[in-house]
Amino acid sequence: MVEREETVISDEEAAQYDRQIRLWGLEAQKRLRASRVLLVGMKGLGAEVAKNLILAGVKALTLLDHQQATGEDARSQFLIPTGSLGRNRAEASLERAQNLNPMVEVKVNTDNIRDKPEEFFTQFDAVCLICCARDVMVRIDHLCHTHNIKFFAGDVFGYIGYMFADLGEHEFVEEKPKVVKVGQGDEDGPQAKKVKIDPNETTMVKKTVKFCRLKDALEVDWRGEKAKAALKRTSSDYFLLQVLLKFRADKGRDPLPQSYAEDCDLLLQLRNDVMDSLGVKSELLPDGFISSCFSELAPVCAVVGGVLSQEIVKALSHRDPPHNNFFFFNGMKSNGIVDCMGSQ
């Protein structure tokens, strides 16, 4: 993780971030203001995360993407201006991103994430990967875990979205109502001290939580008795994610509307193969899933991007309990759940 000097909030910054300072405190804002974040993948979800982090007031945000803007990006990526078809996605996003908050240093990197050496990532306090291949996410999470860098990943597939966090051994503070002892008369006995929660007073409680690596979270052995019991309360979206990551690995892309029939057949076949390899029944992921995971829908990007960026802010500011470790959002059901997978 990056070593940094004591951060000083200027009068201008205090005015800019007044609402946030009131919400989570000056010290949390100072930690956020000293943080450098790498955001990889500037599709629709990446734009949502970038917007929220820039407005929150991190020190610097690097947008990394080696791909060009497509027609689909125009429907979900609001940082890319009209007429940018064929331009690098990160470069096309820079001007609008920087205009959101001139106090944040926004940079662009057009290299392929696969080509980046380990030392590149050590300049950041947090790394967030969006729309990346499974092997890339596992590799970068491993080195982030090793170097105590906060790691996040996220994706949106049609109505389905998810985020994952690996914060290593993470310390944070949580604001709790203050518990005080008060004297209270007792008609049947002497005055006694009783515990009471005072809603008007709060205290900050320090806590620590441990996270597992993405590899462990994705490679759960479902054949043991303990795992079989946990299977009953595990979201089917966890298995859908496994299928979609396998599709991306095999095809080098995500399911596309223009090849709907072909991709539906492949998704069903991959569902059977993936579920069999995990040791669970294919029926846990009903056939209907194929109709909900095409394209990148802007409303789903907004929901998942809001949660993902909030978790990054919480991790960097060390304020409030983080989601450990998956968040799944299903736009068809309009619900989101937090689920902890793998061993801590």
Short mmCIF file of C-alpha atoms in Angstrom, two decimals:
data_model
loop_
_atom_site.label_atom_id
_atom_site.label_comp_id
_atom_site.label_asym_id
_atom_site.label_seq_id
_atom_site.Cartn_x
_atom_site.Cartn_y
_atom_site.Cartn_z
CA MET A 1 0.00 0.00 0.00
CA VAL A 2 1.12 3.55 -0.70
CA GLU A 3 2.85 5.45 2.08
CA ARG A 4 1.57 9.02 2.31
CA GLU A 5 2.10 12.20 4.23
CA GLU A 6 -0.40 13.76 6.63
CA THR A 7 -3.32 15.09 4.61
CA VAL A 8 -4.53 18.63 5.20
CA ILE A 9 -8.02 19.64 4.10
CA SER A 10 -8.03 23.17 2.68
CA ASP A 11 -10.86 25.65 3.26
CA GLU A 12 -11.98 25.12 -0.34
CA GLU A 13 -12.06 21.35 0.12
CA ALA A 14 -13.86 21.70 3.46
CA ALA A 15 -16.57 23.67 1.68
CA GLN A 16 -16.71 21.19 -1.24
CA TYR A 17 -16.97 18.14 1.03
CA ASP A 18 -18.96 19.74 3.86
CA ARG A 19 -21.87 17.31 3.62
CA GLN A 20 -19.58 14.28 3.58
CA ILE A 21 -17.52 15.55 6.52
CA ARG A 22 -20.74 15.97 8.48
CA LEU A 23 -21.76 12.46 7.48
CA TRP A 24 -18.62 10.44 8.24
CA GLY A 25 -16.24 12.89 9.95
CA LEU A 26 -13.12 14.87 9.12
CA GLU A 27 -10.64 12.04 9.74
CA ALA A 28 -12.47 9.72 7.35
CA GLN A 29 -12.48 12.44 4.68
CA LYS A 30 -8.75 13.03 5.19
CA ARG A 31 -8.05 9.33 4.61
CA LEU A 32 -10.22 9.37 1.51
CA ARG A 33 -8.54 12.58 0.30
CA ALA A 34 -5.13 10.87 0.52
CA SER A 35 -6.12 7.76 -1.44
CA ARG A 36 -5.16 6.75 -4.97
CA VAL A 37 -7.47 4.39 -6.85
CA LEU A 38 -7.04 2.35 -10.03
CA LEU A 39 -10.27 1.71 -11.95
CA VAL A 40 -10.01 -0.81 -14.78
CA GLY A 41 -12.77 -1.08 -17.40
CA MET A 42 -14.64 2.02 -18.54
CA LYS A 43 -17.95 0.56 -19.63
CA GLY A 44 -21.24 1.66 -18.07
CA LEU A 45 -20.48 0.27 -14.62
CA GLY A 46 -17.01 1.82 -14.70
CA ALA A 47 -18.52 5.23 -15.47
CA GLU A 48 -20.82 4.97 -12.44
CA VAL A 49 -17.96 4.02 -10.12
CA ALA A 50 -15.69 6.74 -11.51
CA LYS A 51 -18.38 9.40 -11.04
CA ASN A 52 -19.03 8.44 -7.43
CA LEU A 53 -15.35 8.22 -6.44
CA ILE A 54 -14.54 11.57 -8.05
CA LEU A 55 -17.45 13.28 -6.31
CA ALA A 56 -16.48 11.65 -3.00
CA GLY A 57 -13.06 13.29 -3.26
CA VAL A 58 -10.28 10.74 -3.56
CA LYS A 59 -6.82 12.17 -4.21
CA ALA A 60 -6.33 10.57 -7.62
CA LEU A 61 -8.19 8.21 -9.91
CA THR A 62 -6.54 6.35 -12.81
CA LEU A 63 -8.88 5.12 -15.56
CA LEU A 64 -7.37 2.13 -17.36
CA ASP A 65 -8.92 0.65 -20.49
CA HIS A 66 -7.30 -0.53 -23.72
CA GLN A 67 -10.51 -0.99 -25.70
CA GLN A 68 -12.42 1.32 -28.02
CA ALA A 69 -15.88 2.78 -27.48
CA THR A 70 -18.67 0.78 -29.13
CA GLY A 71 -22.29 1.45 -29.99
CA GLU A 72 -23.35 -0.39 -26.82
CA ASP A 73 -21.24 1.97 -24.71
CA ALA A 74 -23.35 4.87 -25.97
CA ARG A 75 -26.37 3.37 -24.18
CA SER A 76 -24.80 2.96 -20.75
CA GLN A 77 -21.57 4.97 -20.54
CA PHE A 78 -22.52 8.60 -19.87
CA LEU A 79 -18.93 9.91 -19.60
CA ILE A 80 -18.25 9.24 -23.28
CA PRO A 81 -19.47 12.11 -25.52
CA THR A 82 -21.57 11.52 -28.63
CA GLY A 83 -19.41 10.93 -31.69
CA SER A 84 -16.66 9.07 -29.82
CA LEU A 85 -17.18 5.74 -31.55
CA GLY A 86 -13.79 4.11 -32.07
CA ARG A 87 -11.96 6.25 -29.50
CA ASN A 88 -10.25 4.67 -26.52
CA ARG A 89 -12.88 4.40 -23.76
CA ALA A 90 -10.69 5.81 -21.01
CA GLU A 91 -9.47 8.74 -23.09
CA ALA A 92 -13.00 9.54 -24.25
CA SER A 93 -14.18 9.56 -20.61
CA LEU A 94 -11.45 11.84 -19.25
CA GLU A 95 -12.87 15.32 -19.91
CA ARG A 96 -16.31 14.72 -18.42
CA ALA A 97 -14.83 12.78 -15.51
CA GLN A 98 -12.39 15.56 -14.65
CA ASN A 99 -15.10 18.21 -14.87
CA LEU A 100 -17.04 16.46 -12.11
CA ASN A 101 -14.48 17.59 -9.53
CA PRO A 102 -11.34 19.57 -10.46
CA MET A 103 -9.88 18.80 -7.00
CA VAL A 104 -9.39 15.16 -7.95
CA GLU A 105 -6.49 14.22 -10.23
CA VAL A 106 -7.94 12.03 -12.99
CA LYS A 107 -5.46 10.15 -15.19
CA VAL A 108 -5.79 7.82 -18.16
CA ASN A 109 -3.87 4.66 -19.03
CA THR A 110 -4.58 2.88 -22.32
CA ASP A 111 -2.49 -0.26 -21.71
CA ASN A 112 -3.90 -3.76 -21.45
CA ILE A 113 -4.26 -4.76 -17.80
CA ARG A 114 -2.71 -8.14 -18.64
CA ASP A 115 0.56 -6.41 -19.55
CA LYS A 116 0.95 -4.54 -16.26
CA PRO A 117 3.76 -5.73 -13.93
CA GLU A 118 3.26 -6.26 -10.23
CA GLU A 119 4.99 -3.02 -9.24
CA PHE A 120 2.44 -0.99 -11.22
CA PHE A 121 -0.31 -1.86 -8.74
CA THR A 122 1.69 -0.97 -5.61
CA GLN A 123 1.23 2.77 -6.24
CA PHE A 124 -2.49 2.46 -5.44
CA ASP A 125 -4.46 2.13 -2.21
CA ALA A 126 -7.36 0.38 -3.95
CA VAL A 127 -7.79 -1.46 -7.25
CA CYS A 128 -11.19 -2.05 -8.86
CA LEU A 129 -11.56 -4.35 -11.88
CA ILE A 130 -14.65 -4.23 -14.08
CA CYS A 131 -15.43 -6.53 -17.02
CA CYS A 132 -12.18 -8.48 -16.64
CA ALA A 133 -11.48 -12.15 -17.23
CA ARG A 134 -11.49 -14.50 -14.28
CA ASP A 135 -7.78 -15.33 -14.50
CA VAL A 136 -6.88 -11.62 -14.55
CA MET A 137 -9.04 -10.91 -11.48
CA VAL A 138 -7.58 -13.84 -9.55
CA ARG A 139 -3.99 -12.82 -10.38
CA ILE A 140 -4.42 -9.17 -9.45
CA ASP A 141 -6.38 -9.98 -6.31
CA HIS A 142 -3.51 -12.24 -5.23
CA LEU A 143 -0.90 -9.51 -5.56
CA CYS A 144 -3.22 -6.91 -3.96
CA HIS A 145 -3.79 -9.25 -1.02
CA THR A 146 -0.01 -9.72 -0.72
CA HIS A 147 0.68 -5.96 -0.75
CA ASN A 148 -2.26 -4.97 1.49
CA ILE A 149 -4.05 -3.15 -1.33
CA LYS A 150 -7.85 -3.06 -1.20
CA PHE A 151 -9.24 -5.14 -4.08
CA PHE A 152 -12.65 -4.89 -5.71
CA ALA A 153 -14.28 -6.43 -8.78
CA GLY A 154 -17.66 -5.91 -10.40
CA ASP A 155 -19.74 -6.60 -13.48
CA VAL A 156 -23.17 -6.09 -15.00
CA PHE A 157 -24.72 -8.69 -17.30
CA GLY A 158 -28.16 -7.50 -18.38
CA TYR A 159 -30.38 -7.48 -15.28
CA ILE A 160 -27.69 -9.18 -13.18
CA GLY A 161 -24.89 -7.37 -11.37
CA TYR A 162 -22.35 -8.21 -8.70
CA MET A 163 -19.41 -6.87 -6.75
CA PHE A 164 -16.67 -8.62 -4.78
CA ALA A 165 -14.31 -7.22 -2.17
CA ASP A 166 -11.05 -8.51 -0.69
CA LEU A 167 -9.79 -6.09 1.96
CA GLY A 168 -7.38 -8.53 3.60
CA GLU A 169 -7.37 -7.90 7.35
CA HIS A 170 -9.38 -4.70 7.51
CA GLU A 171 -9.75 -2.36 10.48
CA PHE A 172 -12.62 0.10 10.69
CA VAL A 173 -14.61 2.16 13.14
CA GLU A 174 -18.37 2.01 13.57
CA GLU A 175 -20.56 4.58 15.26
CA LYS A 176 -22.75 2.99 17.93
CA PRO A 177 -25.33 4.42 20.36
CA LYS A 178 -23.62 5.01 23.69
CA VAL A 179 -24.50 2.65 26.49
CA VAL A 180 -24.61 4.39 29.87
CA LYS A 181 -25.44 3.30 33.38
CA VAL A 182 -28.19 5.33 35.00
CA GLY A 183 -29.64 5.36 38.50
CA GLN A 184 -33.23 4.25 38.60
CA GLY A 185 -35.52 3.99 41.58
CA ASP A 186 -37.08 0.67 42.39
CA GLU A 187 -40.25 0.58 44.43
CA ASP A 188 -39.40 -2.86 45.80
CA GLY A 189 -35.75 -2.21 46.56
CA PRO A 190 -32.90 0.27 46.80
CA GLN A 191 -31.79 2.42 43.89
CA ALA A 192 -29.88 0.29 41.37
CA LYS A 193 -27.65 0.93 38.39
CA LYS A 194 -29.20 -0.15 35.13
CA VAL A 195 -27.87 -0.19 31.59
CA LYS A 196 -29.55 2.20 29.17
CA ILE A 197 -28.91 3.15 25.54
CA ASP A 198 -28.90 6.90 25.05
CA PRO A 199 -30.01 7.63 21.44
CA ASN A 200 -28.60 11.16 21.70
CA GLU A 201 -25.01 10.04 22.36
CA THR A 202 -22.78 7.84 20.24
CA THR A 203 -19.33 6.33 20.53
CA MET A 204 -16.87 5.03 17.94
CA VAL A 205 -16.10 1.31 18.19
CA LYS A 206 -12.99 -0.17 16.52
CA LYS A 207 -13.41 -3.53 14.79
CA THR A 208 -11.44 -5.89 12.53
CA VAL A 209 -12.71 -8.22 9.81
CA LYS A 210 -10.83 -10.69 7.59
CA PHE A 211 -11.52 -11.29 3.90
CA CYS A 212 -10.61 -14.24 1.70
CA ARG A 213 -9.18 -14.07 -1.80
CA LEU A 214 -11.34 -14.22 -4.90
CA LYS A 215 -9.87 -17.58 -5.88
CA ASP A 216 -11.10 -19.14 -2.63
CA ALA A 217 -14.51 -17.49 -2.95
CA LEU A 218 -14.99 -18.93 -6.45
CA GLU A 219 -13.61 -22.38 -5.70
CA VAL A 220 -15.86 -23.46 -2.85
CA ASP A 221 -16.08 -27.26 -2.51
CA TRP A 222 -19.80 -27.99 -2.39
CA ARG A 223 -19.39 -31.71 -1.79
CA GLY A 224 -18.83 -31.54 1.99
CA GLU A 225 -21.69 -31.73 4.49
CA LYS A 226 -21.10 -28.20 5.77
CA ALA A 227 -21.13 -26.83 2.23
CA LYS A 228 -24.31 -28.72 1.38
CA ALA A 229 -26.03 -27.07 4.32
CA ALA A 230 -24.82 -23.64 3.20
CA LEU A 231 -26.06 -24.36 -0.33
CA LYS A 232 -29.66 -23.92 0.80
CA ARG A 233 -29.07 -20.26 1.60
CA THR A 234 -26.70 -19.47 -1.30
CA SER A 235 -28.03 -17.21 -4.04
CA SER A 236 -28.35 -18.75 -7.50
CA ASP A 237 -26.69 -15.56 -8.79
CA TYR A 238 -23.39 -16.89 -7.39
CA PHE A 239 -23.60 -19.83 -9.80
CA LEU A 240 -24.81 -17.61 -12.62
CA LEU A 241 -21.67 -15.52 -12.16
CA GLN A 242 -19.54 -18.65 -12.52
CA VAL A 243 -21.30 -19.49 -15.80
CA LEU A 244 -20.88 -15.98 -17.18
CA LEU A 245 -17.19 -15.87 -16.27
CA LYS A 246 -16.74 -19.21 -18.03
CA PHE A 247 -18.55 -17.84 -21.09
CA ARG A 248 -16.22 -14.81 -21.09
CA ALA A 249 -13.16 -17.06 -20.78
CA ASP A 250 -14.25 -19.34 -23.64
CA LYS A 251 -15.57 -16.71 -26.07
CA GLY A 252 -13.44 -13.69 -25.16
CA ARG A 253 -16.61 -11.62 -24.83
CA ASP A 254 -19.95 -11.43 -23.00
CA PRO A 255 -23.33 -12.67 -24.35
CA LEU A 256 -24.50 -10.44 -27.22
CA PRO A 257 -28.08 -9.68 -28.39
CA GLN A 258 -27.03 -10.07 -32.04
CA SER A 259 -26.03 -13.70 -31.39
CA TYR A 260 -28.85 -14.39 -28.93
CA ALA A 261 -29.87 -17.88 -30.05
CA GLU A 262 -26.31 -19.16 -30.33
CA ASP A 263 -25.27 -17.65 -27.01
CA CYS A 264 -28.35 -19.01 -25.22
CA ASP A 265 -27.49 -22.54 -26.32
CA LEU A 266 -23.91 -22.09 -25.14
CA LEU A 267 -25.01 -20.61 -21.79
CA LEU A 268 -27.21 -23.64 -21.10
CA GLN A 269 -24.38 -26.02 -21.98
CA LEU A 270 -21.93 -24.09 -19.82
CA ARG A 271 -24.47 -24.08 -16.99
CA ASN A 272 -24.51 -27.86 -17.01
CA ASP A 273 -20.72 -28.15 -17.23
CA VAL A 274 -19.99 -25.54 -14.55
CA MET A 275 -22.58 -26.83 -12.08
CA ASP A 276 -21.32 -30.38 -12.57
CA SER A 277 -17.72 -29.30 -11.94
CA LEU A 278 -18.82 -27.56 -8.74
CA GLY A 279 -20.67 -30.64 -7.53
CA VAL A 280 -24.16 -29.11 -7.50
CA LYS A 281 -27.33 -29.80 -9.48
CA SER A 282 -28.03 -27.82 -12.64
CA GLU A 283 -31.61 -27.26 -11.41
CA LEU A 284 -30.26 -24.73 -8.90
CA LEU A 285 -29.93 -22.36 -11.87
CA PRO A 286 -33.21 -22.64 -13.84
CA ASP A 287 -33.21 -22.29 -17.63
CA GLY A 288 -34.86 -18.86 -17.42
CA PHE A 289 -31.55 -17.22 -16.48
CA ILE A 290 -30.55 -17.01 -20.16
CA SER A 291 -33.05 -14.21 -20.87
CA SER A 292 -31.71 -11.87 -18.17
CA CYS A 293 -27.96 -11.59 -18.85
CA PHE A 294 -27.59 -9.83 -22.22
CA SER A 295 -26.19 -6.29 -22.66
CA GLU A 296 -25.27 -3.78 -19.95
CA LEU A 297 -28.41 -2.05 -18.63
CA ALA A 298 -27.89 1.49 -17.34
CA PRO A 299 -30.27 1.21 -14.31
CA VAL A 300 -28.46 -1.92 -13.13
CA CYS A 301 -25.11 -0.15 -13.59
CA ALA A 302 -26.39 2.69 -11.40
CA VAL A 303 -27.42 0.36 -8.56
CA VAL A 304 -24.32 -1.84 -8.61
CA GLY A 305 -22.04 1.15 -9.22
CA GLY A 306 -23.53 2.94 -6.22
CA VAL A 307 -22.91 -0.04 -3.93
CA LEU A 308 -19.44 -0.76 -5.33
CA SER A 309 -18.21 2.82 -5.01
CA GLN A 310 -19.72 3.08 -1.53
CA GLU A 311 -17.73 0.02 -0.48
CA ILE A 312 -14.54 1.51 -1.89
CA VAL A 313 -15.17 4.74 0.04
CA LYS A 314 -15.84 2.78 3.24
CA ALA A 315 -12.66 0.74 2.79
CA LEU A 316 -10.44 3.76 2.12
CA SER A 317 -11.91 5.85 4.93
CA HIS A 318 -11.95 2.90 7.38
CA ARG A 319 -15.44 3.97 8.36
CA ASP A 320 -18.41 1.60 8.85
CA PRO A 321 -18.61 -2.19 8.37
CA PRO A 322 -17.84 -3.38 4.80
CA HIS A 323 -19.75 -5.95 2.78
CA ASN A 324 -17.93 -9.26 3.14
CA ASN A 325 -17.51 -10.34 0.41
CA PHE A 326 -20.08 -10.59 -2.45
CA PHE A 327 -23.00 -8.34 -3.29
CA PHE A 328 -25.46 -9.64 -5.90
CA PHE A 329 -28.17 -7.54 -7.53
CA ASN A 330 -31.02 -9.02 -9.55
CA GLY A 331 -32.93 -6.40 -11.52
CA MET A 332 -35.66 -8.89 -12.45
CA LYS A 333 -36.47 -9.30 -8.75
CA SER A 334 -35.40 -5.76 -7.74
CA ASN A 335 -33.40 -7.06 -4.80
CA GLY A 336 -29.78 -7.23 -3.66
CA ILE A 337 -28.12 -9.51 -1.16
CA VAL A 338 -24.73 -9.72 0.57
CA ASP A 339 -23.24 -13.20 0.73
CA CYS A 340 -19.96 -14.36 2.22
CA MET A 341 -18.32 -17.12 0.17
CA GLY A 342 -15.05 -18.95 0.79
CA SER A 343 -12.99 -19.31 3.94
CA GLN A 344 -11.70 -16.33 5.93
#
